[in-house]
PDB file of C-alpha atoms in Angstrom:
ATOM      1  CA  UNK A  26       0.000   0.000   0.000  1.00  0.00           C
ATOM      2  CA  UNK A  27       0.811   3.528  -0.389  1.00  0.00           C
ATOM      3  CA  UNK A  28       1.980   6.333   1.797  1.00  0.00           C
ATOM      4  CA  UNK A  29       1.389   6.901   5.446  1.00  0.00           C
ATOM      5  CA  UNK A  30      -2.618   7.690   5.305  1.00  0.00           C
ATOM      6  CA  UNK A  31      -3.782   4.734   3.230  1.00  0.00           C
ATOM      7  CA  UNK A  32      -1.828   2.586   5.843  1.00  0.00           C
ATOM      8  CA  UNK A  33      -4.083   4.545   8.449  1.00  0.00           C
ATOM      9  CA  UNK A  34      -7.268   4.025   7.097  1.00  0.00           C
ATOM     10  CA  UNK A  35      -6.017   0.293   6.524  1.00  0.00           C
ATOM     11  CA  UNK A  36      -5.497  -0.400   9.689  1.00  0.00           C
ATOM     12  CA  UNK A  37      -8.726   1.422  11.076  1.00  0.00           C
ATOM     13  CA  UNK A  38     -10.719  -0.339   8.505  1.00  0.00           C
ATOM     14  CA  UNK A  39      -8.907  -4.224   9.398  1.00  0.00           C
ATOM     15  CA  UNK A  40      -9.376  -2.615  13.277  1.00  0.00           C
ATOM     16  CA  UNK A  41     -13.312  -1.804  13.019  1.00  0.00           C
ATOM     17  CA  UNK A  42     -13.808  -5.082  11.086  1.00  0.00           C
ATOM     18  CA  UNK A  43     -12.308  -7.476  13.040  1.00  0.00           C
ATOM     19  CA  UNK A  44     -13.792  -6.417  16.379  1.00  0.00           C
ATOM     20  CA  UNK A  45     -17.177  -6.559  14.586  1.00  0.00           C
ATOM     21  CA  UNK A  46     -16.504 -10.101  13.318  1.00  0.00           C
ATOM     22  CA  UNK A  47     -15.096 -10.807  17.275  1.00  0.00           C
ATOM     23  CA  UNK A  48     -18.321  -8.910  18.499  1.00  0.00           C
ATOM     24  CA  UNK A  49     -20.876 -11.125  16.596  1.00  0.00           C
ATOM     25  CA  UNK A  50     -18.815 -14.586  17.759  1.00  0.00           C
ATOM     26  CA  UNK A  51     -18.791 -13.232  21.732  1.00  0.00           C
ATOM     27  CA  UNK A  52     -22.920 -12.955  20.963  1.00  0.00           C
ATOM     28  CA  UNK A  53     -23.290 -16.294  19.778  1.00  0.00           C
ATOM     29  CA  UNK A  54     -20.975 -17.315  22.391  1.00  0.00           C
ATOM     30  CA  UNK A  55     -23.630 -15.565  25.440  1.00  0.00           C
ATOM     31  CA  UNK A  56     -26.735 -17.682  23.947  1.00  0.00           C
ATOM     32  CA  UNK A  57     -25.048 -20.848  23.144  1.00  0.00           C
ATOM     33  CA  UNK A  58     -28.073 -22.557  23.011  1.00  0.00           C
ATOM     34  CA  UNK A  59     -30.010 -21.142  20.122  1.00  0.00           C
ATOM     35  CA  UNK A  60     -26.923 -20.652  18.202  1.00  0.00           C
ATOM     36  CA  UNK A  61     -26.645 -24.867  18.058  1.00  0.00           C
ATOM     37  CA  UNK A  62     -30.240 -24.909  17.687  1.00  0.00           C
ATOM     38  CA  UNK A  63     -30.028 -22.834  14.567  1.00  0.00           C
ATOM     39  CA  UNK A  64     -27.093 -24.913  13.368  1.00  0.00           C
ATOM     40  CA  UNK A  65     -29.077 -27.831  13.898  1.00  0.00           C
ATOM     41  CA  UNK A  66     -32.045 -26.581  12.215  1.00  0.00           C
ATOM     42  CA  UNK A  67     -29.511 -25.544   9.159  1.00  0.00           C
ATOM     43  CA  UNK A  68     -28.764 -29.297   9.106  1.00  0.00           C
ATOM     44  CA  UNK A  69     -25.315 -28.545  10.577  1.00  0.00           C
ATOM     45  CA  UNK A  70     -23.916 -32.480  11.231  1.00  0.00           C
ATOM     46  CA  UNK A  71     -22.758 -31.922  15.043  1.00  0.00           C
ATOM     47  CA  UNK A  72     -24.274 -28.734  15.643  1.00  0.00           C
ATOM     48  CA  UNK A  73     -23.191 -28.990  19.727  1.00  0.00           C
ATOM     49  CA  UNK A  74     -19.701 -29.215  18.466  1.00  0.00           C
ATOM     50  CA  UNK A  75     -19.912 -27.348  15.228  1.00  0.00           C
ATOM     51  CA  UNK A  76     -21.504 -24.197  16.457  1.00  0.00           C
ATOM     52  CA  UNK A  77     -18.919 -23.476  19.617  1.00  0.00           C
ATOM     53  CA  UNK A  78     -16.336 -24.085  16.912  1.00  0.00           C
ATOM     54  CA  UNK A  79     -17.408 -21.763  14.387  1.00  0.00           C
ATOM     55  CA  UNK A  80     -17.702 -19.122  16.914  1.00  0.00           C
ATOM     56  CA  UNK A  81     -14.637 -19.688  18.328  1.00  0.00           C
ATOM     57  CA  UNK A  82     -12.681 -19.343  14.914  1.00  0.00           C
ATOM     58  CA  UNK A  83     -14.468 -16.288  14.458  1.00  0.00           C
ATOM     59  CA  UNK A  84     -13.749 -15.033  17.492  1.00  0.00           C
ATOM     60  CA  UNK A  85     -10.196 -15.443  17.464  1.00  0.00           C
ATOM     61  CA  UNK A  86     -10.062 -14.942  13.255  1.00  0.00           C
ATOM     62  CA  UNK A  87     -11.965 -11.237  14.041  1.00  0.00           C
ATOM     63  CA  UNK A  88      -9.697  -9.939  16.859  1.00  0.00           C
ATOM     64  CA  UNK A  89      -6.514 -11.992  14.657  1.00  0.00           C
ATOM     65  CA  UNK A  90      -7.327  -9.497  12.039  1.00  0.00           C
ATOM     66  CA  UNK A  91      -8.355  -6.427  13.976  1.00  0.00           C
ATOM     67  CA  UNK A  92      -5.003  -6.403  15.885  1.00  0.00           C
ATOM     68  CA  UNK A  93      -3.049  -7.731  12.860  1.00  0.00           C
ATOM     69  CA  UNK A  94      -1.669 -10.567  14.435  1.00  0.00           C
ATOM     70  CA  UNK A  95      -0.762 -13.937  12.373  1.00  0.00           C
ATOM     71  CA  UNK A  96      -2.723 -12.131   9.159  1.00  0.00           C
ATOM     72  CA  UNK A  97      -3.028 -15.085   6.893  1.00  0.00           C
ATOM     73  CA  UNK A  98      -4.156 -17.566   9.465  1.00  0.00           C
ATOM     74  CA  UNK A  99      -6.817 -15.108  11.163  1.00  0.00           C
ATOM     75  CA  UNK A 100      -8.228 -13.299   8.094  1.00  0.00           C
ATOM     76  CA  UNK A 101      -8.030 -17.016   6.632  1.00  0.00           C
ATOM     77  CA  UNK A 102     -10.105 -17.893   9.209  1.00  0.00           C
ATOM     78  CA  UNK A 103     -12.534 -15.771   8.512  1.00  0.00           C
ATOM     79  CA  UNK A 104     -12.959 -15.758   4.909  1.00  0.00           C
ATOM     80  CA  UNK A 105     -13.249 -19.168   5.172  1.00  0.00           C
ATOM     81  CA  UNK A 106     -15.871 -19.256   7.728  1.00  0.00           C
ATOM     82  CA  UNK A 107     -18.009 -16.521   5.970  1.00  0.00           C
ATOM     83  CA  UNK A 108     -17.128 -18.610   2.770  1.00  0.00           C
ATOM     84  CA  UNK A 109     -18.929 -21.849   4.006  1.00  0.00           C
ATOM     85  CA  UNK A 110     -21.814 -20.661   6.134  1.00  0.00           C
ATOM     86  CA  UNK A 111     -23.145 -17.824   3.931  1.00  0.00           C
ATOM     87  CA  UNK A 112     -24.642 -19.583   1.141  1.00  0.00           C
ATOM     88  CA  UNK A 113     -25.240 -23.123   3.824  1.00  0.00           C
ATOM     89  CA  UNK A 114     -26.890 -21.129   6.530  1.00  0.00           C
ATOM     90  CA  UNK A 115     -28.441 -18.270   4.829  1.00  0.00           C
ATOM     91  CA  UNK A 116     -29.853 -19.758   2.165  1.00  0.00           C
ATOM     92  CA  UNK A 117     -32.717 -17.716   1.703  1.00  0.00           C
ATOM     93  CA  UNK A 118     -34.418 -19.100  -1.835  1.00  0.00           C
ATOM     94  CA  UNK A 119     -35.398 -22.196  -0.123  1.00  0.00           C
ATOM     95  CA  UNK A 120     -36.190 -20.698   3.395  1.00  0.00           C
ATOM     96  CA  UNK A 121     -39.922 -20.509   4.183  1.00  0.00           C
ATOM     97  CA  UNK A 122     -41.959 -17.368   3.374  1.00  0.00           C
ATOM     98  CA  UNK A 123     -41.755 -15.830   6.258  1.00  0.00           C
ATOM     99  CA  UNK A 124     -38.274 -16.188   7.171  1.00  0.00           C
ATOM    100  CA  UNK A 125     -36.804 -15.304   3.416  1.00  0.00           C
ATOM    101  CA  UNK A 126     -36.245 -11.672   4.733  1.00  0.00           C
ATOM    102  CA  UNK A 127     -34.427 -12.279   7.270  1.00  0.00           C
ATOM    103  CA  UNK A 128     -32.095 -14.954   5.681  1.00  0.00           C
ATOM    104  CA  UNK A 129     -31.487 -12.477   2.567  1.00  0.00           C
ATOM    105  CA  UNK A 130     -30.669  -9.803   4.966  1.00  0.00           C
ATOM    106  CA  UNK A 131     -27.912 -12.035   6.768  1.00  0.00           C
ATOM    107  CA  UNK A 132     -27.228 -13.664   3.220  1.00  0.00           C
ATOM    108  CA  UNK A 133     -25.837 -10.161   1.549  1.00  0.00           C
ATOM    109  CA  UNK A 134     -24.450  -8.851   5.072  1.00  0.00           C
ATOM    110  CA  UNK A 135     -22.291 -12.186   5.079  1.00  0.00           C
ATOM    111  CA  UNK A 136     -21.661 -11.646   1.699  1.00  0.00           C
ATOM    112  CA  UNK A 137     -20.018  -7.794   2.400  1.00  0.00           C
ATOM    113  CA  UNK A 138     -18.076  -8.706   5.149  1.00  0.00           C
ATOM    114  CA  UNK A 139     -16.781 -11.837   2.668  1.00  0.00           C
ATOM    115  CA  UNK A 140     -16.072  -9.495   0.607  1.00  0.00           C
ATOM    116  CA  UNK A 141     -13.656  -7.241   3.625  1.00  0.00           C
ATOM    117  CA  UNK A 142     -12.152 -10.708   4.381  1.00  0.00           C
ATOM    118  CA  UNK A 143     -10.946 -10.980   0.781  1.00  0.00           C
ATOM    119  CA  UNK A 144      -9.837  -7.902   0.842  1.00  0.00           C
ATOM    120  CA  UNK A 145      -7.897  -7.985   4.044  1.00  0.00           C
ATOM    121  CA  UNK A 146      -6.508 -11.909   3.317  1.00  0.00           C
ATOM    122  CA  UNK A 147      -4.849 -10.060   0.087  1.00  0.00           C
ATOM    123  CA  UNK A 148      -3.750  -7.585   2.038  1.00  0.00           C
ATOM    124  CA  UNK A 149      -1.965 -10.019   4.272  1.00  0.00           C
ATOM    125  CA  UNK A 150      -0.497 -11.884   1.644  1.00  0.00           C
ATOM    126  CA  UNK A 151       0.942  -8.949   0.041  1.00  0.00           C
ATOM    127  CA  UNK A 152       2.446  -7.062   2.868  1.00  0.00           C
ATOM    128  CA  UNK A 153       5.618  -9.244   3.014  1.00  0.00           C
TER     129      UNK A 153
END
């Protein structure tokens, strides 16, 4: 990247994303319960062990990459993540009527913070 300012805005950008990734994982991490009950109604296979999992990687993937610290593996972490439950667990074209909203919103908000991971994974590959 280029001079001084761009690294700035970088940095706040990778800063305010990652703690909203980490944000969103502590949630799921206070009501436990109904995130594994979604998972399981997703048809997650091992939704007790699944869920915690996935919340945990994002947890530590979002403050990885809001603190820049081991780049590829947390912002990996993340796009990968985002990459597998956004079209599983969101898939709002065969979700029921009244939950299509709802799915579409988290659908295309999954798919713009995909989108930041990408970003931010180039980023990390490129800043050797």
């Amino acid at each position: 990247m280029g001079d001084d300012s761009s690294r700035s805005w970088l940095a706040l950008g990778r800063l305010l994303f990652g703690l909203g990734v980490a944000l969103q994982a502590a949630e799921d991490f206070r009501d436990m319960e109904d995130a594994i009950e979604y998972a399981e109604s997703a048809g997650v296979p091992a939704p007790d062990l699944l869920a915690p999992l996935a919340s945990g990687m994002m947890l530590v993937g979002g403050l990885g990459t809001a603190f820049w610290r081991l780049p590829r593996v947390s912002t990996g972490a993340v796009a990968t993540f985002l990459a597998v439950v956004t079209p599983t667990m969101h898939d709002f074209w065969n979700a029921d009527p009244d939950d299509r909203g709802g799915e579409r919103l988290a659908f295309f908000g999954n798919l713009a913070m995909f989108g930041a991971a990408v970003t931010f994974l180039r980023e990390a590959y490129s800043s050797d």
